[in-house]
PDB file of N, CA and C in Angstrom:
ATOM      1  N   MET A   1      -9.960 -18.656  -1.294  1.00 76.00           N
ATOM      2  CA  MET A   1      -8.728 -18.413  -2.010  1.00 76.00           C
ATOM      3  C   MET A   1      -7.698 -19.501  -1.740  1.00 76.00           C
ATOM      4  N   THR A   2      -7.825 -20.159  -0.601  1.00 78.00           N
ATOM      5  CA  THR A   2      -6.853 -21.205  -0.287  1.00 78.00           C
ATOM      6  C   THR A   2      -6.999 -22.428  -1.181  1.00 78.00           C
ATOM      7  N   ARG A   3      -8.073 -22.475  -1.955  1.00 84.00           N
ATOM      8  CA  ARG A   3      -8.231 -23.580  -2.901  1.00 84.00           C
ATOM      9  C   ARG A   3      -7.208 -23.470  -4.033  1.00 84.00           C
ATOM     10  N   TRP A   4      -6.882 -22.234  -4.434  1.00 85.00           N
ATOM     11  CA  TRP A   4      -5.978 -22.031  -5.564  1.00 85.00           C
ATOM     12  C   TRP A   4      -4.601 -21.528  -5.151  1.00 85.00           C
ATOM     13  N   LEU A   5      -4.526 -20.888  -3.980  1.00 88.00           N
ATOM     14  CA  LEU A   5      -3.275 -20.262  -3.565  1.00 88.00           C
ATOM     15  C   LEU A   5      -2.843 -20.763  -2.194  1.00 88.00           C
ATOM     16  N   LEU A   6      -1.583 -20.616  -1.905  1.00 90.00           N
ATOM     17  CA  LEU A   6      -1.021 -20.997  -0.615  1.00 90.00           C
ATOM     18  C   LEU A   6      -0.970 -19.751   0.272  1.00 90.00           C
ATOM     19  N   GLU A   7      -1.509 -19.847   1.486  1.00 87.00           N
ATOM     20  CA  GLU A   7      -1.469 -18.716   2.415  1.00 87.00           C
ATOM     21  C   GLU A   7      -0.154 -18.802   3.192  1.00 87.00           C
ATOM     22  N   VAL A   8       0.834 -18.012   2.754  1.00 89.00           N
ATOM     23  CA  VAL A   8       2.177 -18.086   3.328  1.00 89.00           C
ATOM     24  C   VAL A   8       2.295 -17.321   4.643  1.00 89.00           C
ATOM     25  N   SER A   9       1.391 -16.404   4.880  1.00 86.00           N
ATOM     26  CA  SER A   9       1.324 -15.614   6.100  1.00 86.00           C
ATOM     27  C   SER A   9      -0.129 -15.158   6.215  1.00 86.00           C
ATOM     28  N   PRO A  10      -0.623 -14.810   7.399  1.00 84.00           N
ATOM     29  CA  PRO A  10      -2.025 -14.399   7.495  1.00 84.00           C
ATOM     30  C   PRO A  10      -2.359 -13.268   6.520  1.00 84.00           C
ATOM     31  N   GLY A  11      -3.260 -13.548   5.605  1.00 83.00           N
ATOM     32  CA  GLY A  11      -3.671 -12.555   4.621  1.00 83.00           C
ATOM     33  C   GLY A  11      -2.753 -12.411   3.426  1.00 83.00           C
ATOM     34  N   VAL A  12      -1.697 -13.227   3.337  1.00 87.00           N
ATOM     35  CA  VAL A  12      -0.754 -13.161   2.215  1.00 87.00           C
ATOM     36  C   VAL A  12      -0.836 -14.475   1.453  1.00 87.00           C
ATOM     37  N   PHE A  13      -1.242 -14.389   0.182  1.00 88.00           N
ATOM     38  CA  PHE A  13      -1.431 -15.580  -0.636  1.00 88.00           C
ATOM     39  C   PHE A  13      -0.443 -15.566  -1.791  1.00 88.00           C
ATOM     40  N   ALA A  14       0.087 -16.737  -2.132  1.00 90.00           N
ATOM     41  CA  ALA A  14       1.041 -16.861  -3.230  1.00 90.00           C
ATOM     42  C   ALA A  14       0.708 -18.113  -4.024  1.00 90.00           C
ATOM     43  N   GLY A  15       0.988 -18.061  -5.313  1.00 90.00           N
ATOM     44  CA  GLY A  15       0.755 -19.230  -6.144  1.00 90.00           C
ATOM     45  C   GLY A  15       0.806 -18.875  -7.613  1.00 90.00           C
ATOM     46  N   HIS A  16       0.646 -19.893  -8.431  1.00 89.00           N
ATOM     47  CA  HIS A  16       0.667 -19.730  -9.880  1.00 89.00           C
ATOM     48  C   HIS A  16      -0.679 -20.198 -10.419  1.00 89.00           C
ATOM     49  N   VAL A  17      -1.447 -19.273 -10.984  1.00 90.00           N
ATOM     50  CA  VAL A  17      -2.756 -19.601 -11.551  1.00 90.00           C
ATOM     51  C   VAL A  17      -2.850 -19.007 -12.948  1.00 90.00           C
ATOM     52  N   SER A  18      -3.816 -19.470 -13.710  1.00 92.00           N
ATOM     53  CA  SER A  18      -4.016 -18.939 -15.060  1.00 92.00           C
ATOM     54  C   SER A  18      -4.567 -17.516 -14.975  1.00 92.00           C
ATOM     55  N   ALA A  19      -4.498 -16.808 -16.089  1.00 93.00           N
ATOM     56  CA  ALA A  19      -4.996 -15.433 -16.133  1.00 93.00           C
ATOM     57  C   ALA A  19      -6.486 -15.385 -15.811  1.00 93.00           C
ATOM     58  N   ARG A  20      -7.229 -16.356 -16.291  1.00 95.00           N
ATOM     59  CA  ARG A  20      -8.673 -16.388 -16.040  1.00 95.00           C
ATOM     60  C   ARG A  20      -8.967 -16.542 -14.548  1.00 95.00           C
ATOM     61  N   VAL A  21      -8.299 -17.472 -13.887  1.00 92.00           N
ATOM     62  CA  VAL A  21      -8.502 -17.682 -12.448  1.00 92.00           C
ATOM     63  C   VAL A  21      -8.045 -16.448 -11.680  1.00 92.00           C
ATOM     64  N   ARG A  22      -6.906 -15.865 -12.076  1.00 92.00           N
ATOM     65  CA  ARG A  22      -6.403 -14.659 -11.415  1.00 92.00           C
ATOM     66  C   ARG A  22      -7.432 -13.535 -11.483  1.00 92.00           C
ATOM     67  N   GLU A  23      -8.029 -13.312 -12.653  1.00 94.00           N
ATOM     68  CA  GLU A  23      -9.027 -12.255 -12.812  1.00 94.00           C
ATOM     69  C   GLU A  23     -10.277 -12.537 -11.993  1.00 94.00           C
ATOM     70  N   GLN A  24     -10.702 -13.789 -11.927  1.00 93.00           N
ATOM     71  CA  GLN A  24     -11.875 -14.136 -11.126  1.00 93.00           C
ATOM     72  C   GLN A  24     -11.592 -13.954  -9.636  1.00 93.00           C
ATOM     73  N   LEU A  25     -10.409 -14.349  -9.185  1.00 92.00           N
ATOM     74  CA  LEU A  25     -10.038 -14.141  -7.786  1.00 92.00           C
ATOM     75  C   LEU A  25      -9.973 -12.649  -7.453  1.00 92.00           C
ATOM     76  N   TRP A  26      -9.448 -11.849  -8.377  1.00 92.00           N
ATOM     77  CA  TRP A  26      -9.353 -10.411  -8.148  1.00 92.00           C
ATOM     78  C   TRP A  26     -10.744  -9.785  -8.043  1.00 92.00           C
ATOM     79  N   GLU A  27     -11.683 -10.260  -8.849  1.00 94.00           N
ATOM     80  CA  GLU A  27     -13.061  -9.760  -8.751  1.00 94.00           C
ATOM     81  C   GLU A  27     -13.674 -10.122  -7.402  1.00 94.00           C
ATOM     82  N   LEU A  28     -13.382 -11.326  -6.893  1.00 92.00           N
ATOM     83  CA  LEU A  28     -13.863 -11.705  -5.556  1.00 92.00           C
ATOM     84  C   LEU A  28     -13.248 -10.806  -4.482  1.00 92.00           C
ATOM     85  N   VAL A  29     -11.965 -10.548  -4.602  1.00 91.00           N
ATOM     86  CA  VAL A  29     -11.296  -9.662  -3.646  1.00 91.00           C
ATOM     87  C   VAL A  29     -11.930  -8.277  -3.708  1.00 91.00           C
ATOM     88  N   ARG A  30     -12.161  -7.778  -4.914  1.00 91.00           N
ATOM     89  CA  ARG A  30     -12.770  -6.458  -5.103  1.00 91.00           C
ATOM     90  C   ARG A  30     -14.157  -6.401  -4.452  1.00 91.00           C
ATOM     91  N   ALA A  31     -14.913  -7.491  -4.552  1.00 93.00           N
ATOM     92  CA  ALA A  31     -16.270  -7.527  -3.999  1.00 93.00           C
ATOM     93  C   ALA A  31     -16.268  -7.551  -2.474  1.00 93.00           C
ATOM     94  N   TYR A  32     -15.277  -8.195  -1.864  1.00 90.00           N
ATOM     95  CA  TYR A  32     -15.270  -8.384  -0.414  1.00 90.00           C
ATOM     96  C   TYR A  32     -14.241  -7.539   0.332  1.00 90.00           C
ATOM     97  N   ILE A  33     -13.556  -6.629  -0.347  1.00 88.00           N
ATOM     98  CA  ILE A  33     -12.451  -5.893   0.270  1.00 88.00           C
ATOM     99  C   ILE A  33     -12.905  -4.964   1.390  1.00 88.00           C
ATOM    100  N   GLY A  34     -14.063  -4.342   1.267  1.00 86.00           N
ATOM    101  CA  GLY A  34     -14.537  -3.411   2.294  1.00 86.00           C
ATOM    102  C   GLY A  34     -13.558  -2.260   2.460  1.00 86.00           C
ATOM    103  N   ASP A  35     -13.134  -2.015   3.704  1.00 87.00           N
ATOM    104  CA  ASP A  35     -12.173  -0.950   3.991  1.00 87.00           C
ATOM    105  C   ASP A  35     -10.732  -1.444   3.946  1.00 87.00           C
ATOM    106  N   GLY A  36     -10.526  -2.687   3.564  1.00 87.00           N
ATOM    107  CA  GLY A  36      -9.186  -3.268   3.556  1.00 87.00           C
ATOM    108  C   GLY A  36      -8.364  -2.831   2.360  1.00 87.00           C
ATOM    109  N   ARG A  37      -7.206  -3.452   2.228  1.00 88.00           N
ATOM    110  CA  ARG A  37      -6.301  -3.169   1.118  1.00 88.00           C
ATOM    111  C   ARG A  37      -5.865  -4.479   0.490  1.00 88.00           C
ATOM    112  N   ALA A  38      -5.619  -4.433  -0.808  1.00 89.00           N
ATOM    113  CA  ALA A  38      -5.157  -5.624  -1.514  1.00 89.00           C
ATOM    114  C   ALA A  38      -4.157  -5.207  -2.586  1.00 89.00           C
ATOM    115  N   LEU A  39      -3.197  -6.071  -2.807  1.00 88.00           N
ATOM    116  CA  LEU A  39      -2.179  -5.845  -3.822  1.00 88.00           C
ATOM    117  C   LEU A  39      -2.009  -7.140  -4.594  1.00 88.00           C
ATOM    118  N   LEU A  40      -2.081  -7.058  -5.916  1.00 89.00           N
ATOM    119  CA  LEU A  40      -1.936  -8.224  -6.778  1.00 89.00           C
ATOM    120  C   LEU A  40      -0.716  -8.011  -7.663  1.00 89.00           C
ATOM    121  N   ILE A  41       0.195  -8.966  -7.644  1.00 90.00           N
ATOM    122  CA  ILE A  41       1.405  -8.902  -8.466  1.00 90.00           C
ATOM    123  C   ILE A  41       1.496 -10.202  -9.243  1.00 90.00           C
ATOM    124  N   TRP A  42       1.636 -10.116 -10.562  1.00 91.00           N
ATOM    125  CA  TRP A  42       1.727 -11.315 -11.388  1.00 91.00           C
ATOM    126  C   TRP A  42       2.764 -11.110 -12.485  1.00 91.00           C
ATOM    127  N   SER A  43       3.281 -12.216 -12.987  1.00 90.00           N
ATOM    128  CA  SER A  43       4.351 -12.148 -13.986  1.00 90.00           C
ATOM    129  C   SER A  43       3.769 -11.942 -15.380  1.00 90.00           C
ATOM    130  N   VAL A  44       4.488 -11.159 -16.176  1.00 89.00           N
ATOM    131  CA  VAL A  44       4.135 -10.893 -17.570  1.00 89.00           C
ATOM    132  C   VAL A  44       5.426 -10.835 -18.377  1.00 89.00           C
ATOM    133  N   ARG A  45       5.280 -10.811 -19.680  1.00 89.00           N
ATOM    134  CA  ARG A  45       6.447 -10.686 -20.555  1.00 89.00           C
ATOM    135  C   ARG A  45       6.695  -9.203 -20.818  1.00 89.00           C
ATOM    136  N   SER A  46       7.448  -8.600 -19.951  1.00 83.00           N
ATOM    137  CA  SER A  46       7.825  -7.194 -20.095  1.00 83.00           C
ATOM    138  C   SER A  46       9.228  -7.027 -19.522  1.00 83.00           C
ATOM    139  N   GLU A  47       9.726  -5.813 -19.567  1.00 84.00           N
ATOM    140  CA  GLU A  47      11.077  -5.582 -19.079  1.00 84.00           C
ATOM    141  C   GLU A  47      11.196  -5.859 -17.581  1.00 84.00           C
ATOM    142  N   GLN A  48      10.189  -5.451 -16.820  1.00 86.00           N
ATOM    143  CA  GLN A  48      10.224  -5.696 -15.378  1.00 86.00           C
ATOM    144  C   GLN A  48       9.744  -7.096 -15.014  1.00 86.00           C
ATOM    145  N   ARG A  49       9.038  -7.739 -15.914  1.00 87.00           N
ATOM    146  CA  ARG A  49       8.540  -9.104 -15.760  1.00 87.00           C
ATOM    147  C   ARG A  49       7.417  -9.253 -14.742  1.00 87.00           C
ATOM    148  N   PHE A  50       6.751  -8.145 -14.379  1.00 87.00           N
ATOM    149  CA  PHE A  50       5.588  -8.246 -13.505  1.00 87.00           C
ATOM    150  C   PHE A  50       4.662  -7.057 -13.714  1.00 87.00           C
ATOM    151  N   GLU A  51       3.411  -7.227 -13.304  1.00 88.00           N
ATOM    152  CA  GLU A  51       2.399  -6.170 -13.308  1.00 88.00           C
ATOM    153  C   GLU A  51       1.862  -6.054 -11.893  1.00 88.00           C
ATOM    154  N   ILE A  52       1.278  -4.904 -11.575  1.00 87.00           N
ATOM    155  CA  ILE A  52       0.730  -4.664 -10.243  1.00 87.00           C
ATOM    156  C   ILE A  52      -0.669  -4.088 -10.369  1.00 87.00           C
ATOM    157  N   ALA A  53      -1.573  -4.568  -9.523  1.00 88.00           N
ATOM    158  CA  ALA A  53      -2.902  -3.973  -9.368  1.00 88.00           C
ATOM    159  C   ALA A  53      -3.117  -3.771  -7.876  1.00 88.00           C
ATOM    160  N   SER A  54      -3.752  -2.667  -7.503  1.00 87.00           N
ATOM    161  CA  SER A  54      -3.957  -2.412  -6.078  1.00 87.00           C
ATOM    162  C   SER A  54      -5.370  -1.916  -5.816  1.00 87.00           C
ATOM    163  N   LEU A  55      -5.845  -2.191  -4.611  1.00 89.00           N
ATOM    164  CA  LEU A  55      -7.144  -1.718  -4.136  1.00 89.00           C
ATOM    165  C   LEU A  55      -6.970  -1.170  -2.731  1.00 89.00           C
ATOM    166  N   GLY A  56      -7.511   0.011  -2.469  1.00 87.00           N
ATOM    167  CA  GLY A  56      -7.514   0.557  -1.124  1.00 87.00           C
ATOM    168  C   GLY A  56      -6.199   1.136  -0.645  1.00 87.00           C
ATOM    169  N   HIS A  57      -5.184   1.188  -1.489  1.00 82.00           N
ATOM    170  CA  HIS A  57      -3.885   1.739  -1.098  1.00 82.00           C
ATOM    171  C   HIS A  57      -3.820   3.205  -1.489  1.00 82.00           C
ATOM    172  N   GLU A  58      -3.105   4.001  -0.707  1.00 82.00           N
ATOM    173  CA  GLU A  58      -2.858   5.383  -1.103  1.00 82.00           C
ATOM    174  C   GLU A  58      -1.862   5.410  -2.259  1.00 82.00           C
ATOM    175  N   ARG A  59      -0.941   4.485  -2.253  1.00 82.00           N
ATOM    176  CA  ARG A  59       0.020   4.388  -3.352  1.00 82.00           C
ATOM    177  C   ARG A  59      -0.657   3.715  -4.532  1.00 82.00           C
ATOM    178  N   GLU A  60      -0.269   4.143  -5.731  1.00 84.00           N
ATOM    179  CA  GLU A  60      -0.850   3.537  -6.919  1.00 84.00           C
ATOM    180  C   GLU A  60       0.238   3.251  -7.944  1.00 84.00           C
ATOM    181  N   PRO A  61       0.131   2.118  -8.648  1.00 86.00           N
ATOM    182  CA  PRO A  61       1.122   1.813  -9.682  1.00 86.00           C
ATOM    183  C   PRO A  61       0.917   2.710 -10.900  1.00 86.00           C
ATOM    184  N   VAL A  62       2.014   3.270 -11.410  1.00 87.00           N
ATOM    185  CA  VAL A  62       1.973   4.161 -12.564  1.00 87.00           C
ATOM    186  C   VAL A  62       3.025   3.691 -13.554  1.00 87.00           C
ATOM    187  N   ASP A  63       2.660   3.627 -14.825  1.00 87.00           N
ATOM    188  CA  ASP A  63       3.584   3.220 -15.879  1.00 87.00           C
ATOM    189  C   ASP A  63       4.292   4.462 -16.411  1.00 87.00           C
ATOM    190  N   ILE A  64       5.602   4.512 -16.258  1.00 87.00           N
ATOM    191  CA  ILE A  64       6.398   5.623 -16.780  1.00 87.00           C
ATOM    192  C   ILE A  64       7.390   5.047 -17.772  1.00 87.00           C
ATOM    193  N   GLU A  65       7.123   5.293 -19.040  1.00 86.00           N
ATOM    194  CA  GLU A  65       7.965   4.813 -20.133  1.00 86.00           C
ATOM    195  C   GLU A  65       8.222   3.315 -20.045  1.00 86.00           C
ATOM    196  N   GLY A  66       7.183   2.551 -19.744  1.00 82.00           N
ATOM    197  CA  GLY A  66       7.295   1.102 -19.700  1.00 82.00           C
ATOM    198  C   GLY A  66       7.800   0.543 -18.386  1.00 82.00           C
ATOM    199  N   CYS A  67       8.059   1.405 -17.421  1.00 86.00           N
ATOM    200  CA  CYS A  67       8.559   0.971 -16.117  1.00 86.00           C
ATOM    201  C   CYS A  67       7.510   1.283 -15.051  1.00 86.00           C
ATOM    202  N   LEU A  68       7.079   0.257 -14.315  1.00 86.00           N
ATOM    203  CA  LEU A  68       6.089   0.464 -13.262  1.00 86.00           C
ATOM    204  C   LEU A  68       6.747   1.032 -12.019  1.00 86.00           C
ATOM    205  N   VAL A  69       6.199   2.120 -11.513  1.00 86.00           N
ATOM    206  CA  VAL A  69       6.646   2.710 -10.253  1.00 86.00           C
ATOM    207  C   VAL A  69       5.419   2.958  -9.392  1.00 86.00           C
ATOM    208  N   MET A  70       5.619   3.066  -8.089  1.00 86.00           N
ATOM    209  CA  MET A  70       4.512   3.341  -7.178  1.00 86.00           C
ATOM    210  C   MET A  70       4.494   4.833  -6.869  1.00 86.00           C
ATOM    211  N   ARG A  71       3.352   5.462  -7.161  1.00 85.00           N
ATOM    212  CA  ARG A  71       3.192   6.888  -6.891  1.00 85.00           C
ATOM    213  C   ARG A  71       2.617   7.052  -5.492  1.00 85.00           C
ATOM    214  N   THR A  72       3.291   7.857  -4.679  1.00 81.00           N
ATOM    215  CA  THR A  72       2.824   8.155  -3.331  1.00 81.00           C
ATOM    216  C   THR A  72       2.315   9.587  -3.317  1.00 81.00           C
ATOM    217  N   PRO A  73       1.070   9.816  -2.898  1.00 76.00           N
ATOM    218  CA  PRO A  73       0.547  11.185  -2.885  1.00 76.00           C
ATOM    219  C   PRO A  73       1.294  12.061  -1.875  1.00 76.00           C
ATOM    220  N   TYR A  74       1.337  13.363  -2.182  1.00 68.00           N
ATOM    221  CA  TYR A  74       1.952  14.308  -1.255  1.00 68.00           C
ATOM    222  C   TYR A  74       1.117  14.407   0.007  1.00 68.00           C
ATOM    223  N   ARG A  75       1.774  14.694   1.106  1.00 63.00           N
ATOM    224  CA  ARG A  75       1.068  14.915   2.373  1.00 63.00           C
ATOM    225  C   ARG A  75       1.427  16.299   2.887  1.00 63.00           C
ATOM    226  N   GLN A  76       0.454  16.910   3.543  1.00 54.00           N
ATOM    227  CA  GLN A  76       0.695  18.225   4.107  1.00 54.00           C
ATOM    228  C   GLN A  76       1.511  18.086   5.383  1.00 54.00           C
ATOM    229  N   ILE A  77       2.600  18.823   5.445  1.00 58.00           N
ATOM    230  CA  ILE A  77       3.447  18.825   6.628  1.00 58.00           C
ATOM    231  C   ILE A  77       2.895  19.869   7.584  1.00 58.00           C
ATOM    232  N   GLU A  78       2.909  19.551   8.870  1.00 62.00           N
ATOM    233  CA  GLU A  78       2.348  20.444   9.876  1.00 62.00           C
ATOM    234  C   GLU A  78       2.984  21.825   9.773  1.00 62.00           C
ATOM    235  N   GLY A  79       2.143  22.862   9.697  1.00 59.00           N
ATOM    236  CA  GLY A  79       2.629  24.230   9.629  1.00 59.00           C
ATOM    237  C   GLY A  79       2.936  24.704   8.220  1.00 59.00           C
ATOM    238  N   SER A  80       2.745  23.871   7.206  1.00 57.00           N
ATOM    239  CA  SER A  80       3.021  24.278   5.831  1.00 57.00           C
ATOM    240  C   SER A  80       1.711  24.518   5.093  1.00 57.00           C
ATOM    241  N   GLN A  81       1.825  25.044   3.891  1.00 60.00           N
ATOM    242  CA  GLN A  81       0.639  25.285   3.081  1.00 60.00           C
ATOM    243  C   GLN A  81       0.106  23.964   2.556  1.00 60.00           C
ATOM    244  N   ALA A  82      -1.199  23.949   2.277  1.00 58.00           N
ATOM    245  CA  ALA A  82      -1.822  22.739   1.737  1.00 58.00           C
ATOM    246  C   ALA A  82      -1.248  22.437   0.360  1.00 58.00           C
ATOM    247  N   ILE A  83      -1.028  21.182   0.098  1.00 56.00           N
ATOM    248  CA  ILE A  83      -0.498  20.731  -1.185  1.00 56.00           C
ATOM    249  C   ILE A  83      -1.642  20.095  -1.964  1.00 56.00           C
ATOM    250  N   PRO A  84      -1.829  20.483  -3.235  1.00 60.00           N
ATOM    251  CA  PRO A  84      -2.894  19.839  -4.014  1.00 60.00           C
ATOM    252  C   PRO A  84      -2.688  18.329  -4.061  1.00 60.00           C
ATOM    253  N   GLY A  85      -3.750  17.586  -3.848  1.00 57.00           N
ATOM    254  CA  GLY A  85      -3.672  16.133  -3.876  1.00 57.00           C
ATOM    255  C   GLY A  85      -3.265  15.531  -2.549  1.00 57.00           C
ATOM    256  N   ALA A  86      -3.186  16.364  -1.493  1.00 54.00           N
ATOM    257  CA  ALA A  86      -2.810  15.842  -0.178  1.00 54.00           C
ATOM    258  C   ALA A  86      -3.888  14.883   0.313  1.00 54.00           C
ATOM    259  N   VAL A  87      -3.478  13.863   1.008  1.00 54.00           N
ATOM    260  CA  VAL A  87      -4.415  12.854   1.500  1.00 54.00           C
ATOM    261  C   VAL A  87      -4.563  12.988   3.004  1.00 54.00           C
ATOM    262  N   ARG A  88      -5.500  12.243   3.542  1.00 55.00           N
ATOM    263  CA  ARG A  88      -5.729  12.292   4.987  1.00 55.00           C
ATOM    264  C   ARG A  88      -4.476  11.833   5.720  1.00 55.00           C
ATOM    265  N   PRO A  89      -4.290  12.286   6.955  1.00 57.00           N
ATOM    266  CA  PRO A  89      -3.100  11.856   7.698  1.00 57.00           C
ATOM    267  C   PRO A  89      -3.132  10.357   7.942  1.00 57.00           C
ATOM    268  N   PRO A  90      -1.970   9.730   8.100  1.00 56.00           N
ATOM    269  CA  PRO A  90      -1.949   8.282   8.314  1.00 56.00           C
ATOM    270  C   PRO A  90      -2.590   7.922   9.643  1.00 56.00           C
ATOM    271  N   LYS A  91      -3.111   6.713   9.715  1.00 59.00           N
ATOM    272  CA  LYS A  91      -3.701   6.232  10.957  1.00 59.00           C
ATOM    273  C   LYS A  91      -2.609   6.156  12.023  1.00 59.00           C
ATOM    274  N   GLU A  92      -2.999   6.446  13.261  1.00 65.00           N
ATOM    275  CA  GLU A  92      -2.029   6.378  14.346  1.00 65.00           C
ATOM    276  C   GLU A  92      -1.647   4.927  14.575  1.00 65.00           C
ATOM    277  N   SER A  93      -0.360   4.683  14.640  1.00 66.00           N
ATOM    278  CA  SER A  93       0.144   3.326  14.803  1.00 66.00           C
ATOM    279  C   SER A  93       0.432   3.056  16.272  1.00 66.00           C
ATOM    280  N   TRP A  94       0.262   1.816  16.667  1.00 70.00           N
ATOM    281  CA  TRP A  94       0.500   1.437  18.053  1.00 70.00           C
ATOM    282  C   TRP A  94       1.702   0.510  18.191  1.00 70.00           C
ATOM    283  N   SER A  95       2.519   0.419  17.172  1.00 78.00           N
ATOM    284  CA  SER A  95       3.697  -0.434  17.272  1.00 78.00           C
ATOM    285  C   SER A  95       4.710   0.191  18.234  1.00 78.00           C
ATOM    286  N   ILE A  96       5.637  -0.603  18.693  1.00 80.00           N
ATOM    287  CA  ILE A  96       6.661  -0.110  19.618  1.00 80.00           C
ATOM    288  C   ILE A  96       7.492   0.983  18.951  1.00 80.00           C
ATOM    289  N   ALA A  97       7.840   0.784  17.687  1.00 81.00           N
ATOM    290  CA  ALA A  97       8.634   1.786  16.969  1.00 81.00           C
ATOM    291  C   ALA A  97       7.865   3.097  16.846  1.00 81.00           C
ATOM    292  N   ALA A  98       6.564   3.022  16.582  1.00 79.00           N
ATOM    293  CA  ALA A  98       5.758   4.236  16.450  1.00 79.00           C
ATOM    294  C   ALA A  98       5.658   4.968  17.783  1.00 79.00           C
ATOM    295  N   ARG A  99       5.512   4.217  18.869  1.00 79.00           N
ATOM    296  CA  ARG A  99       5.450   4.855  20.193  1.00 79.00           C
ATOM    297  C   ARG A  99       6.769   5.549  20.516  1.00 79.00           C
ATOM    298  N   ARG A 100       7.886   4.907  20.201  1.00 82.00           N
ATOM    299  CA  ARG A 100       9.188   5.536  20.440  1.00 82.00           C
ATOM    300  C   ARG A 100       9.341   6.805  19.612  1.00 82.00           C
ATOM    301  N   ARG A 101       8.916   6.744  18.342  1.00 82.00           N
ATOM    302  CA  ARG A 101       9.012   7.893  17.450  1.00 82.00           C
ATOM    303  C   ARG A 101       8.156   9.051  17.974  1.00 82.00           C
ATOM    304  N   ARG A 102       6.913   8.750  18.426  1.00 80.00           N
ATOM    305  CA  ARG A 102       6.050   9.800  18.976  1.00 80.00           C
ATOM    306  C   ARG A 102       6.691  10.421  20.214  1.00 80.00           C
ATOM    307  N   TYR A 103       7.244   9.591  21.086  1.00 80.00           N
ATOM    308  CA  TYR A 103       7.882  10.095  22.305  1.00 80.00           C
ATOM    309  C   TYR A 103       9.077  10.975  21.953  1.00 80.00           C
ATOM    310  N   ARG A 104       9.920  10.504  21.032  1.00 83.00           N
ATOM    311  CA  ARG A 104      11.109  11.258  20.633  1.00 83.00           C
ATOM    312  C   ARG A 104      10.709  12.596  20.007  1.00 83.00           C
ATOM    313  N   ASN A 105       9.702  12.586  19.129  1.00 80.00           N
ATOM    314  CA  ASN A 105       9.261  13.821  18.483  1.00 80.00           C
ATOM    315  C   ASN A 105       8.679  14.797  19.492  1.00 80.00           C
ATOM    316  N   SER A 106       7.897  14.290  20.459  1.00 81.00           N
ATOM    317  CA  SER A 106       7.320  15.188  21.463  1.00 81.00           C
ATOM    318  C   SER A 106       8.420  15.756  22.359  1.00 81.00           C
ATOM    319  N   ALA A 107       9.435  14.958  22.679  1.00 80.00           N
ATOM    320  CA  ALA A 107      10.552  15.446  23.490  1.00 80.00           C
ATOM    321  C   ALA A 107      11.343  16.508  22.732  1.00 80.00           C
ATOM    322  N   GLU A 108      11.553  16.311  21.430  1.00 78.00           N
ATOM    323  CA  GLU A 108      12.276  17.294  20.624  1.00 78.00           C
ATOM    324  C   GLU A 108      11.495  18.594  20.525  1.00 78.00           C
ATOM    325  N   ARG A 109      10.167  18.507  20.378  1.00 78.00           N
ATOM    326  CA  ARG A 109       9.341  19.718  20.323  1.00 78.00           C
ATOM    327  C   ARG A 109       9.399  20.460  21.652  1.00 78.00           C
ATOM    328  N   ALA A 110       9.369  19.708  22.760  1.00 80.00           N
ATOM    329  CA  ALA A 110       9.427  20.334  24.086  1.00 80.00           C
ATOM    330  C   ALA A 110      10.758  21.055  24.283  1.00 80.00           C
ATOM    331  N   LEU A 111      11.845  20.468  23.838  1.00 78.00           N
ATOM    332  CA  LEU A 111      13.154  21.112  23.957  1.00 78.00           C
ATOM    333  C   LEU A 111      13.243  22.354  23.077  1.00 78.00           C
ATOM    334  N   GLY A 112      12.615  22.298  21.911  1.00 73.00           N
ATOM    335  CA  GLY A 112      12.638  23.427  20.983  1.00 73.00           C
ATOM    336  C   GLY A 112      11.820  24.605  21.476  1.00 73.00           C
ATOM    337  N   GLN A 113      10.826  24.370  22.320  1.00 67.00           N
ATOM    338  CA  GLN A 113       9.970  25.447  22.817  1.00 67.00           C
ATOM    339  C   GLN A 113      10.579  26.141  24.023  1.00 67.00           C
ATOM    340  N   GLN A 114      11.592  25.565  24.624  1.00 61.00           N
ATOM    341  CA  GLN A 114      12.197  26.170  25.823  1.00 61.00           C
ATOM    342  C   GLN A 114      13.115  27.302  25.470  1.00 61.00           C
TER     343      GLN A 114
END
């Protein structure tokens, strides 16, 4: 992909290619994606001036009256009834912010049980 696009960050490619090259690159991405995720955004002549295609994402682009929006599936909240279309829980994150959030939530639950 680096032959046609500039890798601006690890795994993030940007550039201007023809529609034919874009479609061929997308087919290559589709063939090699595995369990990964990919998002393709390109310019078009429309009100928003871009289109979106995605692979492997829980969110999906949906056209609502000519306006592209990202649809996020409902998730079941702990202790609530199942929601139709609920997806698997998110993968556990190991970032510093996620660890702080887990600690804060567990501390709040502990205080609530006392």
